[in-house]
Amino acid sequence: MGPLQELTLVTYSAQETGELGEALGALTLPGDLLLLSGDLGAGKTCLVQGIARGLGVKTVVRSPTFVFATEHMGRLPLYHVDLYRVDDPREADGLGLDDYIEGDGVCAVEWAERAVDLFPADHLLIALAHVGPDDRSLRLIPSGRRYVELLNGLKERIAAGRPASPDA
Ligand code: ADP
Ligand code: MG
């Protein structure tokens, strides 16, 4: 489960980030936990919108910044959590995060770095960062067997030609 398992990709448009999310969403299983970190505009919501498409969600996915979490129904439920307004990890403690983490859906958390200690050790961390105006790097770091497997599935899809190419 070491750093050798991780993968860094660069996308060159919001559409490419969405496609990556879609590929990931298609591979998810009940109970999966996806932790997204990165600054405002890094593409977290864009990625979650793709994940939703990959799960067959038909409703509109927006940043749930002012409501903490929204639930969408697809092949599996998608719990879209946003911790933007959490300043202190202890605040997040009382929000009912565990219900989402322990639920049978796929839980995708924006600003997960604001409450890192609250999450189970096993998860897929996706650290997004600005590289240029339309360029974003996405560093995918799996923790635990399930997430190594999930990332391997994604690597296979990428090797098959879609979506984004691995960064050289
Ligand atoms: P966050 O949720 O991290 O604050 P959003 O997904 O809401 O970020 O916004 C990302 C913004 O950056 C959108 O306006 C999107 O169109 C733009 N963008 C430009 N290039 C990319 C890219 N490669 N990936 C994702 N978003 C991009
Ligand atoms: Mg967002």
PDB file of N, CA and C and ligand atoms in Angstrom, residues 44-45 63 65 82 110-111, ligand 2:
ATOM      1  N   LYS A  44     -12.797  20.018  -7.756  1.00  0.00           N
ATOM      2  CA  LYS A  44     -13.393  18.962  -6.926  1.00  0.00           C
ATOM      3  C   LYS A  44     -14.841  18.701  -7.329  1.00  0.00           C
ATOM      4  N   THR A  45     -15.618  19.780  -7.436  1.00  0.00           N
ATOM      5  CA  THR A  45     -17.029  19.602  -7.800  1.00  0.00           C
ATOM      6  C   THR A  45     -17.144  19.034  -9.208  1.00  0.00           C
ATOM      7  N   SER A  63     -22.102  22.235  -6.008  1.00  0.00           N
ATOM      8  CA  SER A  63     -21.308  22.252  -4.792  1.00  0.00           C
ATOM      9  C   SER A  63     -22.260  22.439  -3.621  1.00  0.00           C
ATOM     10  N   THR A  65     -21.914  23.478  -0.789  1.00  0.00           N
ATOM     11  CA  THR A  65     -21.181  24.274   0.199  1.00  0.00           C
ATOM     12  C   THR A  65     -22.050  24.765   1.350  1.00  0.00           C
ATOM     13  N   ASP A  82     -19.429  18.395   1.510  1.00  0.00           N
ATOM     14  CA  ASP A  82     -18.508  19.517   1.320  1.00  0.00           C
ATOM     15  C   ASP A  82     -18.184  20.118   2.686  1.00  0.00           C
ATOM     16  N   GLU A 110     -15.644  16.818  -0.513  1.00  0.00           N
ATOM     17  CA  GLU A 110     -14.807  17.962  -0.881  1.00  0.00           C
ATOM     18  C   GLU A 110     -14.221  18.598   0.379  1.00  0.00           C
ATOM     19  N   TRP A 111     -13.038  19.162   0.260  1.00  0.00           N
ATOM     20  CA  TRP A 111     -12.318  19.782   1.385  1.00  0.00           C
ATOM     21  C   TRP A 111     -12.096  18.778   2.521  1.00  0.00           C
TER      22      TRP A 111
HETATM   23 MG    MG B   2     -16.602  22.570  -4.919  1.00  0.00          MG
END
